[in-house]
């Protein structure tokens, strides 16, 4: 891994491995693993551990993996259901780092302005699946 990398994904003929750097908080490690899963979900080229080749990720790959991680760990419709706006609240409820929560809070500000939540069937399904979580955390 490069010095500033928190994680990477390796592959060989029989398996795919997600490697995370030691020393991260549980929230950072969780985010890193989900981010790396995002690379796999989108079919981005991975590091070939047998040949030691590294396939350079472009900004589009990183953007997609970041969006995947934040959408999994802090779904917009759930944040809307909880009426969360600040990075601090998002970080606490979703157990993600403040830097990730800040990015999500900025995006949520745009989404709150649009006020078009629960417009897609998938978003309604996610919201429904989180209904108990929303009820429990909204009471606080």
PDB file of C-alpha atoms in Angstrom:
ATOM      1  CA  UNK A   1       0.000   0.000   0.000  1.00  0.00           C
ATOM      2  CA  UNK A   2       1.014   3.574  -0.529  1.00  0.00           C
ATOM      3  CA  UNK A   3       1.774   5.623   2.611  1.00  0.00           C
ATOM      4  CA  UNK A   4      -1.482   7.617   2.457  1.00  0.00           C
ATOM      5  CA  UNK A   5      -3.722   4.651   1.614  1.00  0.00           C
ATOM      6  CA  UNK A   6      -6.081   3.368   4.297  1.00  0.00           C
ATOM      7  CA  UNK A   7      -6.863   0.209   2.358  1.00  0.00           C
ATOM      8  CA  UNK A   8      -6.530  -1.681  -0.881  1.00  0.00           C
ATOM      9  CA  UNK A   9      -8.017  -4.675  -2.622  1.00  0.00           C
ATOM     10  CA  UNK A  10      -5.872  -7.507  -3.978  1.00  0.00           C
ATOM     11  CA  UNK A  11      -6.843 -10.431  -6.140  1.00  0.00           C
ATOM     12  CA  UNK A  12      -5.314 -13.692  -7.328  1.00  0.00           C
ATOM     13  CA  UNK A  13      -6.671 -16.744  -9.134  1.00  0.00           C
ATOM     14  CA  UNK A  14      -8.666 -18.000  -6.155  1.00  0.00           C
ATOM     15  CA  UNK A  15      -9.656 -15.064  -3.966  1.00  0.00           C
ATOM     16  CA  UNK A  16     -10.025 -11.347  -3.454  1.00  0.00           C
ATOM     17  CA  UNK A  17      -8.568  -9.715  -0.333  1.00  0.00           C
ATOM     18  CA  UNK A  18      -9.333  -6.391   1.293  1.00  0.00           C
ATOM     19  CA  UNK A  19      -6.335  -5.092   3.217  1.00  0.00           C
ATOM     20  CA  UNK A  20      -6.685  -2.234   5.700  1.00  0.00           C
ATOM     21  CA  UNK A  21      -3.916  -0.286   7.398  1.00  0.00           C
ATOM     22  CA  UNK A  22      -3.446  -0.881  11.108  1.00  0.00           C
ATOM     23  CA  UNK A  23      -4.208   1.888  13.543  1.00  0.00           C
ATOM     24  CA  UNK A  24      -7.514   3.108  12.167  1.00  0.00           C
ATOM     25  CA  UNK A  25     -10.500   3.578  14.413  1.00  0.00           C
ATOM     26  CA  UNK A  26     -13.320   1.042  14.089  1.00  0.00           C
ATOM     27  CA  UNK A  27     -15.358   3.667  12.211  1.00  0.00           C
ATOM     28  CA  UNK A  28     -12.485   4.372   9.792  1.00  0.00           C
ATOM     29  CA  UNK A  29     -11.862   0.664   9.240  1.00  0.00           C
ATOM     30  CA  UNK A  30     -15.547  -0.009   8.558  1.00  0.00           C
ATOM     31  CA  UNK A  31     -15.654   2.842   6.061  1.00  0.00           C
ATOM     32  CA  UNK A  32     -12.457   1.646   4.360  1.00  0.00           C
ATOM     33  CA  UNK A  33     -13.797  -1.899   3.970  1.00  0.00           C
ATOM     34  CA  UNK A  34     -17.093  -0.653   2.490  1.00  0.00           C
ATOM     35  CA  UNK A  35     -15.151   1.687   0.177  1.00  0.00           C
ATOM     36  CA  UNK A  36     -13.046  -1.250  -1.047  1.00  0.00           C
ATOM     37  CA  UNK A  37     -16.195  -3.349  -1.524  1.00  0.00           C
ATOM     38  CA  UNK A  38     -17.461  -0.505  -3.698  1.00  0.00           C
ATOM     39  CA  UNK A  39     -14.496  -0.949  -6.022  1.00  0.00           C
ATOM     40  CA  UNK A  40     -15.469  -4.602  -6.365  1.00  0.00           C
ATOM     41  CA  UNK A  41     -19.168  -3.833  -6.801  1.00  0.00           C
ATOM     42  CA  UNK A  42     -18.429  -1.493  -9.691  1.00  0.00           C
ATOM     43  CA  UNK A  43     -15.907  -3.886 -11.231  1.00  0.00           C
ATOM     44  CA  UNK A  44     -12.955  -1.541 -10.971  1.00  0.00           C
ATOM     45  CA  UNK A  45      -9.594  -3.076 -11.837  1.00  0.00           C
ATOM     46  CA  UNK A  46      -7.857  -4.375  -8.721  1.00  0.00           C
ATOM     47  CA  UNK A  47      -4.290  -5.015  -7.613  1.00  0.00           C
ATOM     48  CA  UNK A  48      -2.999  -8.343  -8.926  1.00  0.00           C
ATOM     49  CA  UNK A  49      -1.137  -9.859  -5.961  1.00  0.00           C
ATOM     50  CA  UNK A  50       0.491 -12.634  -8.014  1.00  0.00           C
ATOM     51  CA  UNK A  51       2.247 -10.303 -10.398  1.00  0.00           C
ATOM     52  CA  UNK A  52       2.548  -7.298  -8.107  1.00  0.00           C
ATOM     53  CA  UNK A  53       0.878  -5.086 -10.691  1.00  0.00           C
ATOM     54  CA  UNK A  54      -1.064  -2.111  -9.441  1.00  0.00           C
ATOM     55  CA  UNK A  55      -3.847  -0.803 -11.609  1.00  0.00           C
ATOM     56  CA  UNK A  56      -4.014   2.931 -11.034  1.00  0.00           C
ATOM     57  CA  UNK A  57      -7.416   4.154  -9.976  1.00  0.00           C
ATOM     58  CA  UNK A  58      -8.649   7.277 -11.599  1.00  0.00           C
ATOM     59  CA  UNK A  59     -10.746   9.882  -9.867  1.00  0.00           C
ATOM     60  CA  UNK A  60     -13.948   8.365 -11.267  1.00  0.00           C
ATOM     61  CA  UNK A  61     -13.221   5.036  -9.568  1.00  0.00           C
ATOM     62  CA  UNK A  62     -12.500   6.724  -6.249  1.00  0.00           C
ATOM     63  CA  UNK A  63     -15.598   8.896  -6.535  1.00  0.00           C
ATOM     64  CA  UNK A  64     -17.782   5.849  -7.192  1.00  0.00           C
ATOM     65  CA  UNK A  65     -16.273   3.905  -4.278  1.00  0.00           C
ATOM     66  CA  UNK A  66     -16.698   6.892  -1.950  1.00  0.00           C
ATOM     67  CA  UNK A  67     -20.335   7.366  -2.972  1.00  0.00           C
ATOM     68  CA  UNK A  68     -20.953   3.650  -2.477  1.00  0.00           C
ATOM     69  CA  UNK A  69     -19.502   3.749   1.054  1.00  0.00           C
ATOM     70  CA  UNK A  70     -21.416   6.812   2.153  1.00  0.00           C
ATOM     71  CA  UNK A  71     -24.660   5.582   0.580  1.00  0.00           C
ATOM     72  CA  UNK A  72     -24.346   2.272   2.449  1.00  0.00           C
ATOM     73  CA  UNK A  73     -23.289   3.729   5.800  1.00  0.00           C
ATOM     74  CA  UNK A  74     -25.364   6.926   5.791  1.00  0.00           C
ATOM     75  CA  UNK A  75     -28.320   6.576   3.414  1.00  0.00           C
ATOM     76  CA  UNK A  76     -29.797   9.963   2.531  1.00  0.00           C
ATOM     77  CA  UNK A  77     -33.375   8.858   3.065  1.00  0.00           C
ATOM     78  CA  UNK A  78     -32.548   7.649   6.588  1.00  0.00           C
ATOM     79  CA  UNK A  79     -30.778  10.912   7.444  1.00  0.00           C
ATOM     80  CA  UNK A  80     -33.822  12.744   6.118  1.00  0.00           C
ATOM     81  CA  UNK A  81     -36.134  10.552   8.212  1.00  0.00           C
ATOM     82  CA  UNK A  82     -34.069  11.419  11.279  1.00  0.00           C
ATOM     83  CA  UNK A  83     -33.931  15.112  10.258  1.00  0.00           C
ATOM     84  CA  UNK A  84     -30.141  15.131  10.591  1.00  0.00           C
ATOM     85  CA  UNK A  85     -28.248  18.089   9.163  1.00  0.00           C
ATOM     86  CA  UNK A  86     -24.889  18.440  10.895  1.00  0.00           C
ATOM     87  CA  UNK A  87     -21.725  16.411  10.387  1.00  0.00           C
ATOM     88  CA  UNK A  88     -21.565  15.855  14.145  1.00  0.00           C
ATOM     89  CA  UNK A  89     -25.041  14.285  14.260  1.00  0.00           C
ATOM     90  CA  UNK A  90     -24.412  12.195  11.139  1.00  0.00           C
ATOM     91  CA  UNK A  91     -21.076  10.980  12.529  1.00  0.00           C
ATOM     92  CA  UNK A  92     -22.629   9.976  15.859  1.00  0.00           C
ATOM     93  CA  UNK A  93     -25.709   8.228  14.482  1.00  0.00           C
ATOM     94  CA  UNK A  94     -23.980   6.463  11.571  1.00  0.00           C
ATOM     95  CA  UNK A  95     -20.682   5.855  13.392  1.00  0.00           C
ATOM     96  CA  UNK A  96     -18.583   7.278  10.576  1.00  0.00           C
ATOM     97  CA  UNK A  97     -15.615   9.647  10.762  1.00  0.00           C
ATOM     98  CA  UNK A  98     -16.177  13.384  10.977  1.00  0.00           C
ATOM     99  CA  UNK A  99     -14.518  13.909   7.601  1.00  0.00           C
ATOM    100  CA  UNK A 100     -16.893  11.429   5.925  1.00  0.00           C
ATOM    101  CA  UNK A 101     -19.829  12.888   7.833  1.00  0.00           C
ATOM    102  CA  UNK A 102     -18.871  16.405   6.711  1.00  0.00           C
ATOM    103  CA  UNK A 103     -18.942  15.329   3.067  1.00  0.00           C
ATOM    104  CA  UNK A 104     -22.337  13.707   3.644  1.00  0.00           C
ATOM    105  CA  UNK A 105     -23.688  16.771   5.464  1.00  0.00           C
ATOM    106  CA  UNK A 106     -22.705  18.986   2.528  1.00  0.00           C
ATOM    107  CA  UNK A 107     -24.486  16.666   0.105  1.00  0.00           C
ATOM    108  CA  UNK A 108     -27.515  16.469   2.407  1.00  0.00           C
ATOM    109  CA  UNK A 109     -27.805  20.276   2.356  1.00  0.00           C
ATOM    110  CA  UNK A 110     -28.293  20.071  -1.417  1.00  0.00           C
ATOM    111  CA  UNK A 111     -30.770  17.207  -1.063  1.00  0.00           C
ATOM    112  CA  UNK A 112     -32.755  19.048   1.624  1.00  0.00           C
ATOM    113  CA  UNK A 113     -33.047  22.041  -0.738  1.00  0.00           C
ATOM    114  CA  UNK A 114     -34.386  19.787  -3.497  1.00  0.00           C
ATOM    115  CA  UNK A 115     -36.773  18.079  -1.045  1.00  0.00           C
ATOM    116  CA  UNK A 116     -37.349  15.090  -3.302  1.00  0.00           C
ATOM    117  CA  UNK A 117     -36.928  12.217  -0.897  1.00  0.00           C
ATOM    118  CA  UNK A 118     -38.622   8.824  -1.321  1.00  0.00           C
ATOM    119  CA  UNK A 119     -39.212   9.345  -5.036  1.00  0.00           C
ATOM    120  CA  UNK A 120     -37.687   6.063  -6.183  1.00  0.00           C
ATOM    121  CA  UNK A 121     -38.894   2.556  -5.285  1.00  0.00           C
ATOM    122  CA  UNK A 122     -35.419   1.582  -4.017  1.00  0.00           C
ATOM    123  CA  UNK A 123     -35.240   4.618  -1.744  1.00  0.00           C
ATOM    124  CA  UNK A 124     -38.699   3.823  -0.331  1.00  0.00           C
ATOM    125  CA  UNK A 125     -37.569   0.241   0.289  1.00  0.00           C
ATOM    126  CA  UNK A 126     -34.434   1.375   2.148  1.00  0.00           C
ATOM    127  CA  UNK A 127     -36.491   3.849   4.177  1.00  0.00           C
ATOM    128  CA  UNK A 128     -38.957   1.111   5.084  1.00  0.00           C
ATOM    129  CA  UNK A 129     -36.185  -1.277   6.097  1.00  0.00           C
ATOM    130  CA  UNK A 130     -34.762   1.395   8.422  1.00  0.00           C
ATOM    131  CA  UNK A 131     -38.135   2.409   9.888  1.00  0.00           C
ATOM    132  CA  UNK A 132     -37.474   0.843  13.304  1.00  0.00           C
ATOM    133  CA  UNK A 133     -34.004   2.427  13.442  1.00  0.00           C
ATOM    134  CA  UNK A 134     -35.498   5.821  12.542  1.00  0.00           C
ATOM    135  CA  UNK A 135     -38.185   5.509  15.222  1.00  0.00           C
ATOM    136  CA  UNK A 136     -35.653   4.529  17.888  1.00  0.00           C
ATOM    137  CA  UNK A 137     -33.194   7.294  17.079  1.00  0.00           C
ATOM    138  CA  UNK A 138     -35.728  10.031  16.402  1.00  0.00           C
ATOM    139  CA  UNK A 139     -36.978   9.820  19.976  1.00  0.00           C
ATOM    140  CA  UNK A 140     -33.668  11.121  21.312  1.00  0.00           C
TER     141      UNK A 140
END
